[in-house]
Amino acid sequence: MHPGDTPRFEAKHSFFIGIDSDGTAFDSMEIKQKSVFLPVAVQLWNLHAVQKPFYEIAEFINLYSVHRGVNRFQALAMALERLARHPDVIAQRVDLPDYFALKTFVLSGRALSAGSLADYNKALGSPFLSQVVEWSKRSDERYAQVTRDEGNPPYPLVREALSRAAENADIMIVSSSSHEALIQDWGDTHLLPFITLVAGQEMGNKAAQLKFALQGASRRERTLMIGDALGDLDAARANNVMFYPIIPGREKQSWELFLNEALHRFFQLTYAGDYEQRLLGEFMTVLRPDEVWLTA
């Protein structure tokens, strides 16, 4: 899908499920960070002297904090901002990229995609933003190569859960990943036949993607968002729909519960209320508050 393209969505069922990709359907969060985004950034901006604190900060933000699953451009801006305050960086007087232009972009309300960033930078001509676009492009290329070489299977029971869910619900991928990466991951694992619509960062943030699919329809008790991060929960709340958590570290158990119990409750209209709140309570205890790395 190219920037500006608007996919079509026509509901076939009265039930709707939005599902995140990385960390929810696929065990790809650590692969993307440790083998793709971070090494590409270190190479592009010559961060070798501060690689250890950069990895610690970026991995915490993307994998273990309340920001888990955040868009790549937001995560990069956050990591560079925190890196600039790290004692080792200050002591070594390391020259870091000026992340302010990227921070301004992620707060601009524009779609957080490489194409959107490139368009945004046409008037600015920022060399750093051009490098960020290149970082995103190289990361996608490297991820494609890594998954071709090593594979990227979904979590256990994802296929069975999607197959059963698709019998009565339209299913949409709601993700901050690029459309190209989503097509690769879901296509290579033969999961696309269960999917009604593939969204991605080109369609805006996750809340905007859900809003597009719902098209103003008010059917909270028939709409469920599945995700592993607070950003997924926020997208659900922004659209006043229900949420099912895939709990980090307990992914297999989460999918087993979804397949054997939660999905049935969803279709029987008994998911909302105490049952959902109990699951949310378990989910909220897992992710750590921001800035823990400063004192850890």
Tab-separated table of C-alpha atoms in Angstrom:
chain	number	residue	atom	x	y	z
A	1	MET	CA	0.000	0.000	0.000
A	2	HIS	CA	1.374	3.401	-0.955
A	3	PRO	CA	1.068	6.572	1.126
A	4	GLY	CA	-2.321	8.158	0.560
A	5	ASP	CA	-3.956	4.929	-0.590
A	6	THR	CA	-7.210	4.153	1.207
A	7	PRO	CA	-8.131	0.476	1.392
A	8	ARG	CA	-11.737	-0.591	1.185
A	9	PHE	CA	-13.461	-2.369	4.026
A	10	GLU	CA	-16.872	-3.964	3.755
A	11	ALA	CA	-18.150	-5.798	6.819
A	12	LYS	CA	-19.333	-9.353	6.212
A	13	HIS	CA	-20.092	-10.225	9.829
A	14	SER	CA	-21.696	-8.484	12.789
A	15	PHE	CA	-18.589	-9.185	14.913
A	16	PHE	CA	-15.230	-7.462	14.397
A	17	ILE	CA	-11.764	-8.279	15.740
A	18	GLY	CA	-8.691	-6.076	15.440
A	19	ILE	CA	-5.375	-7.804	16.066
A	20	ASP	CA	-1.875	-6.444	16.542
A	21	SER	CA	1.019	-8.247	14.856
A	22	ASP	CA	4.443	-8.018	16.554
A	23	GLY	CA	4.363	-9.498	20.041
A	24	THR	CA	0.711	-10.471	19.673
A	25	ALA	CA	0.498	-12.886	16.753
A	26	PHE	CA	4.257	-13.235	16.176
A	27	ASP	CA	7.233	-13.602	18.498
A	28	SER	CA	9.038	-10.882	16.566
A	29	MET	CA	9.445	-8.040	19.063
A	30	GLU	CA	12.919	-9.023	20.252
A	31	ILE	CA	14.032	-9.978	16.745
A	32	LYS	CA	13.088	-6.568	15.375
A	33	GLN	CA	14.792	-4.654	18.156
A	34	LYS	CA	17.948	-6.672	18.804
A	35	SER	CA	18.639	-7.877	15.258
A	36	VAL	CA	17.196	-5.077	13.143
A	37	PHE	CA	16.314	-1.593	14.415
A	38	LEU	CA	19.100	-1.180	16.963
A	39	PRO	CA	22.102	-2.500	14.999
A	40	VAL	CA	21.021	-0.517	11.939
A	41	ALA	CA	20.811	2.633	14.085
A	42	VAL	CA	24.223	2.018	15.650
A	43	GLN	CA	25.782	1.625	12.217
A	44	LEU	CA	24.006	4.582	10.614
A	45	TRP	CA	24.707	7.099	13.394
A	46	ASN	CA	28.020	5.654	14.600
A	47	LEU	CA	26.767	4.924	18.111
A	48	HIS	CA	29.361	2.219	18.769
A	49	ALA	CA	30.889	4.108	21.710
A	50	VAL	CA	27.521	4.184	23.496
A	51	GLN	CA	26.034	0.992	22.087
A	52	LYS	CA	25.526	-0.626	25.514
A	53	PRO	CA	23.416	2.170	27.057
A	54	PHE	CA	21.612	2.729	23.746
A	55	TYR	CA	20.582	-0.922	23.586
A	56	GLU	CA	19.544	-0.918	27.266
A	57	ILE	CA	17.374	2.165	26.836
A	58	ALA	CA	15.850	1.193	23.495
A	59	GLU	CA	15.148	-2.389	24.556
A	60	PHE	CA	13.506	-1.190	27.756
A	61	ILE	CA	11.275	1.252	25.873
A	62	ASN	CA	10.270	-1.187	23.150
A	63	LEU	CA	10.036	-4.459	25.070
A	64	TYR	CA	9.562	-4.003	28.802
A	65	SER	CA	8.027	-0.600	29.513
A	66	VAL	CA	4.565	0.876	29.201
A	67	HIS	CA	5.688	2.040	25.734
A	68	ARG	CA	6.044	-1.541	24.446
A	69	GLY	CA	4.873	-1.718	20.831
A	70	VAL	CA	5.209	2.008	20.169
A	71	ASN	CA	5.787	3.164	16.579
A	72	ARG	CA	9.415	2.938	15.422
A	73	PHE	CA	9.803	6.700	14.930
A	74	GLN	CA	8.386	7.501	18.357
A	75	ALA	CA	10.633	4.863	19.911
A	76	LEU	CA	13.744	6.217	18.180
A	77	ALA	CA	13.029	9.784	19.321
A	78	MET	CA	12.419	8.592	22.883
A	79	ALA	CA	15.568	6.461	22.926
A	80	LEU	CA	17.817	9.251	21.618
A	81	GLU	CA	16.326	11.751	24.059
A	82	ARG	CA	16.963	9.418	27.003
A	83	LEU	CA	20.397	8.468	25.687
A	84	ALA	CA	21.404	12.132	25.714
A	85	ARG	CA	20.701	12.181	29.473
A	86	HIS	CA	22.588	8.965	30.229
A	87	PRO	CA	25.594	9.483	32.563
A	88	ASP	CA	27.977	7.556	30.286
A	89	VAL	CA	27.045	9.691	27.290
A	90	ILE	CA	27.431	12.900	29.260
A	91	ALA	CA	30.785	11.775	30.677
A	92	GLN	CA	32.136	10.782	27.258
A	93	ARG	CA	30.708	13.886	25.560
A	94	VAL	CA	29.410	11.746	22.721
A	95	ASP	CA	28.026	13.678	19.763
A	96	LEU	CA	24.485	12.354	19.236
A	97	PRO	CA	22.086	13.097	16.366
A	98	ASP	CA	19.819	16.088	16.951
A	99	TYR	CA	16.552	14.259	17.564
A	100	PHE	CA	14.440	17.413	17.993
A	101	ALA	CA	13.211	17.418	14.376
A	102	LEU	CA	12.089	13.799	14.737
A	103	LYS	CA	10.343	14.571	18.022
A	104	THR	CA	8.490	17.412	16.303
A	105	PHE	CA	7.409	15.066	13.518
A	106	VAL	CA	6.033	12.379	15.836
A	107	LEU	CA	4.018	15.046	17.672
A	108	SER	CA	2.692	16.577	14.441
A	109	GLY	CA	-0.327	14.300	14.124
A	110	ARG	CA	0.827	12.978	10.752
A	111	ALA	CA	0.835	9.287	9.908
A	112	LEU	CA	4.022	7.842	11.395
A	113	SER	CA	5.345	6.098	8.300
A	114	ALA	CA	8.501	6.455	6.236
A	115	GLY	CA	6.539	7.939	3.343
A	116	SER	CA	4.864	10.487	5.578
A	117	LEU	CA	8.217	11.444	7.110
A	118	ALA	CA	9.796	11.856	3.674
A	119	ASP	CA	6.952	14.170	2.606
A	120	TYR	CA	7.235	16.110	5.868
A	121	ASN	CA	10.957	16.611	5.293
A	122	LYS	CA	10.602	17.990	1.772
A	123	ALA	CA	10.134	21.508	3.102
A	124	LEU	CA	12.638	21.141	5.950
A	125	GLY	CA	15.500	19.427	4.159
A	126	SER	CA	16.786	17.974	7.428
A	127	PRO	CA	19.764	15.652	6.841
A	128	PHE	CA	18.900	13.779	10.049
A	129	LEU	CA	15.299	13.150	9.002
A	130	SER	CA	16.568	11.884	5.652
A	131	GLN	CA	18.767	9.492	7.613
A	132	VAL	CA	15.759	8.384	9.681
A	133	VAL	CA	13.892	7.545	6.471
A	134	GLU	CA	16.945	5.581	5.343
A	135	TRP	CA	17.101	3.855	8.759
A	136	SER	CA	13.485	2.775	8.381
A	137	LYS	CA	14.086	1.505	4.839
A	138	ARG	CA	17.230	-0.412	5.793
A	139	SER	CA	15.459	-1.879	8.817
A	140	ASP	CA	12.610	-3.209	6.687
A	141	GLU	CA	15.114	-4.730	4.260
A	142	ARG	CA	17.120	-6.301	7.071
A	143	TYR	CA	13.990	-7.668	8.764
A	144	ALA	CA	12.870	-9.235	5.485
A	145	GLN	CA	16.249	-10.926	5.167
A	146	VAL	CA	16.268	-12.113	8.792
A	147	THR	CA	12.813	-13.655	8.528
A	148	ARG	CA	13.686	-15.271	5.190
A	149	ASP	CA	16.755	-16.830	6.776
A	150	GLU	CA	15.320	-17.722	10.182
A	151	GLY	CA	11.546	-17.725	9.706
A	152	ASN	CA	8.951	-15.989	11.875
A	153	PRO	CA	6.290	-18.471	12.978
A	154	PRO	CA	3.227	-17.254	14.867
A	155	TYR	CA	2.703	-18.097	18.514
A	156	PRO	CA	1.138	-21.504	19.236
A	157	LEU	CA	-2.642	-21.624	18.666
A	158	VAL	CA	-2.768	-18.350	16.710
A	159	ARG	CA	-3.730	-20.171	13.518
A	160	GLU	CA	-6.425	-22.185	15.268
A	161	ALA	CA	-7.794	-19.096	17.013
A	162	LEU	CA	-7.940	-17.049	13.812
A	163	SER	CA	-9.574	-19.888	11.915
A	164	ARG	CA	-12.320	-20.187	14.505
A	165	ALA	CA	-12.739	-16.426	14.911
A	166	ALA	CA	-13.017	-15.860	11.148
A	167	GLU	CA	-16.141	-18.018	11.022
A	168	ASN	CA	-18.156	-15.266	12.720
A	169	ALA	CA	-16.021	-12.115	12.675
A	170	ASP	CA	-14.227	-9.795	10.290
A	171	ILE	CA	-10.555	-9.652	11.318
A	172	MET	CA	-8.282	-6.682	10.689
A	173	ILE	CA	-4.554	-6.399	11.370
A	174	VAL	CA	-4.059	-3.230	13.448
A	175	SER	CA	-0.345	-2.496	13.656
A	176	SER	CA	2.354	0.156	13.764
A	177	SER	CA	4.466	-1.950	11.390
A	178	SER	CA	4.697	-1.109	7.708
A	179	HIS	CA	2.146	-2.622	5.339
A	180	GLU	CA	4.952	-4.346	3.431
A	181	ALA	CA	6.285	-6.062	6.561
A	182	LEU	CA	2.789	-7.167	7.572
A	183	ILE	CA	2.091	-8.718	4.184
A	184	GLN	CA	5.382	-10.590	4.419
A	185	ASP	CA	4.840	-11.903	7.971
A	186	TRP	CA	1.208	-12.897	7.536
A	187	GLY	CA	1.629	-14.078	3.954
A	188	ASP	CA	4.697	-16.224	4.569
A	189	THR	CA	2.880	-18.004	7.403
A	190	HIS	CA	-0.317	-18.452	5.372
A	191	LEU	CA	-2.490	-16.487	7.800
A	192	LEU	CA	-3.791	-13.897	5.327
A	193	PRO	CA	-6.831	-16.012	4.297
A	194	PHE	CA	-8.269	-15.363	7.763
A	195	ILE	CA	-7.819	-11.592	7.444
A	196	THR	CA	-10.369	-9.158	6.034
A	197	LEU	CA	-8.115	-6.088	5.993
A	198	VAL	CA	-4.408	-5.372	6.539
A	199	ALA	CA	-3.788	-1.909	7.965
A	200	GLY	CA	-0.394	-0.655	9.197
A	201	GLN	CA	1.425	2.593	9.922
A	202	GLU	CA	0.463	4.083	6.549
A	203	MET	CA	-3.145	4.335	7.791
A	204	GLY	CA	-2.208	6.298	10.902
A	205	ASN	CA	-1.955	5.136	14.483
A	206	LYS	CA	-3.818	2.127	15.816
A	207	ALA	CA	-6.741	4.174	17.096
A	208	ALA	CA	-7.183	5.693	13.626
A	209	GLN	CA	-7.005	2.257	12.001
A	210	LEU	CA	-9.758	0.930	14.268
A	211	LYS	CA	-11.852	4.037	13.704
A	212	PHE	CA	-11.598	3.542	9.938
A	213	ALA	CA	-12.831	-0.032	10.184
A	214	LEU	CA	-15.687	0.782	12.532
A	215	GLN	CA	-16.775	3.715	10.329
A	216	GLY	CA	-18.713	5.332	13.133
A	217	ALA	CA	-20.684	2.194	13.977
A	218	SER	CA	-21.457	1.802	17.665
A	219	ARG	CA	-21.126	-1.895	18.444
A	220	ARG	CA	-18.877	-2.106	21.496
A	221	GLU	CA	-20.134	-5.506	22.595
A	222	ARG	CA	-19.330	-6.939	19.152
A	223	THR	CA	-15.845	-5.441	18.675
A	224	LEU	CA	-12.634	-6.735	20.249
A	225	MET	CA	-9.039	-5.537	19.982
A	226	ILE	CA	-6.292	-8.093	20.690
A	227	GLY	CA	-2.853	-6.791	21.648
A	228	ASP	CA	0.201	-7.066	23.865
A	229	ALA	CA	0.897	-3.409	24.646
A	230	LEU	CA	-0.726	-0.412	26.294
A	231	GLY	CA	-0.873	1.258	22.881
A	232	ASP	CA	-3.235	-1.503	21.775
A	233	LEU	CA	-5.387	-0.981	24.867
A	234	ASP	CA	-5.374	2.781	24.270
A	235	ALA	CA	-6.570	2.225	20.690
A	236	ALA	CA	-9.430	0.089	21.979
A	237	ARG	CA	-10.412	2.641	24.603
A	238	ALA	CA	-10.252	5.491	22.091
A	239	ASN	CA	-12.889	3.661	20.054
A	240	ASN	CA	-14.879	2.450	23.079
A	241	VAL	CA	-14.391	-1.233	22.259
A	242	MET	CA	-13.293	-4.245	24.292
A	243	PHE	CA	-9.726	-5.483	24.690
A	244	TYR	CA	-8.142	-8.914	25.042
A	245	PRO	CA	-4.525	-8.888	26.288
A	246	ILE	CA	-1.763	-11.157	25.047
A	247	ILE	CA	0.375	-10.933	28.163
A	248	PRO	CA	4.131	-10.576	27.474
A	249	GLY	CA	5.930	-13.683	28.703
A	250	ARG	CA	2.660	-15.621	28.796
A	251	GLU	CA	1.768	-15.551	25.125
A	252	LYS	CA	1.031	-19.269	24.776
A	253	GLN	CA	-1.264	-19.267	27.808
A	254	SER	CA	-2.982	-16.100	26.564
A	255	TRP	CA	-3.780	-17.635	23.186
A	256	GLU	CA	-4.921	-20.862	24.812
A	257	LEU	CA	-7.351	-18.938	27.012
A	258	PHE	CA	-8.573	-16.927	24.036
A	259	LEU	CA	-9.203	-20.016	21.932
A	260	ASN	CA	-10.837	-22.102	24.649
A	261	GLU	CA	-12.787	-19.491	26.587
A	262	ALA	CA	-12.557	-15.785	25.739
A	263	LEU	CA	-13.563	-16.101	22.070
A	264	HIS	CA	-16.690	-18.053	23.046
A	265	ARG	CA	-17.581	-15.375	25.587
A	266	PHE	CA	-17.075	-12.704	22.931
A	267	PHE	CA	-19.479	-14.370	20.521
A	268	GLN	CA	-21.967	-15.001	23.348
A	269	LEU	CA	-21.816	-11.303	24.361
A	270	THR	CA	-20.585	-12.175	27.863
A	271	TYR	CA	-16.991	-10.925	27.531
A	272	ALA	CA	-17.495	-7.359	28.791
A	273	GLY	CA	-17.631	-6.571	32.484
A	274	ASP	CA	-15.945	-8.529	35.263
A	275	TYR	CA	-14.313	-11.033	32.890
A	276	GLU	CA	-12.593	-8.366	30.783
A	277	GLN	CA	-11.586	-6.367	33.865
A	278	ARG	CA	-9.931	-9.405	35.452
A	279	LEU	CA	-7.818	-9.953	32.332
A	280	LEU	CA	-6.904	-6.266	32.175
A	281	GLY	CA	-5.825	-6.387	35.809
A	282	GLU	CA	-3.382	-9.201	35.044
A	283	PHE	CA	-2.108	-7.352	31.977
A	284	MET	CA	-1.457	-4.067	33.785
A	285	THR	CA	0.869	-5.707	36.319
A	286	VAL	CA	3.369	-6.860	33.675
A	287	LEU	CA	4.719	-3.712	31.989
A	288	ARG	CA	7.029	-1.479	33.998
A	289	PRO	CA	6.688	2.299	34.401
A	290	ASP	CA	8.761	4.630	32.271
A	291	GLU	CA	12.296	5.682	33.238
A	292	VAL	CA	12.973	2.595	35.396
A	293	TRP	CA	16.256	2.187	33.528
A	294	LEU	CA	17.573	5.347	35.193
A	295	THR	CA	17.655	3.667	38.602
A	296	ALA	CA	17.873	-0.025	37.672
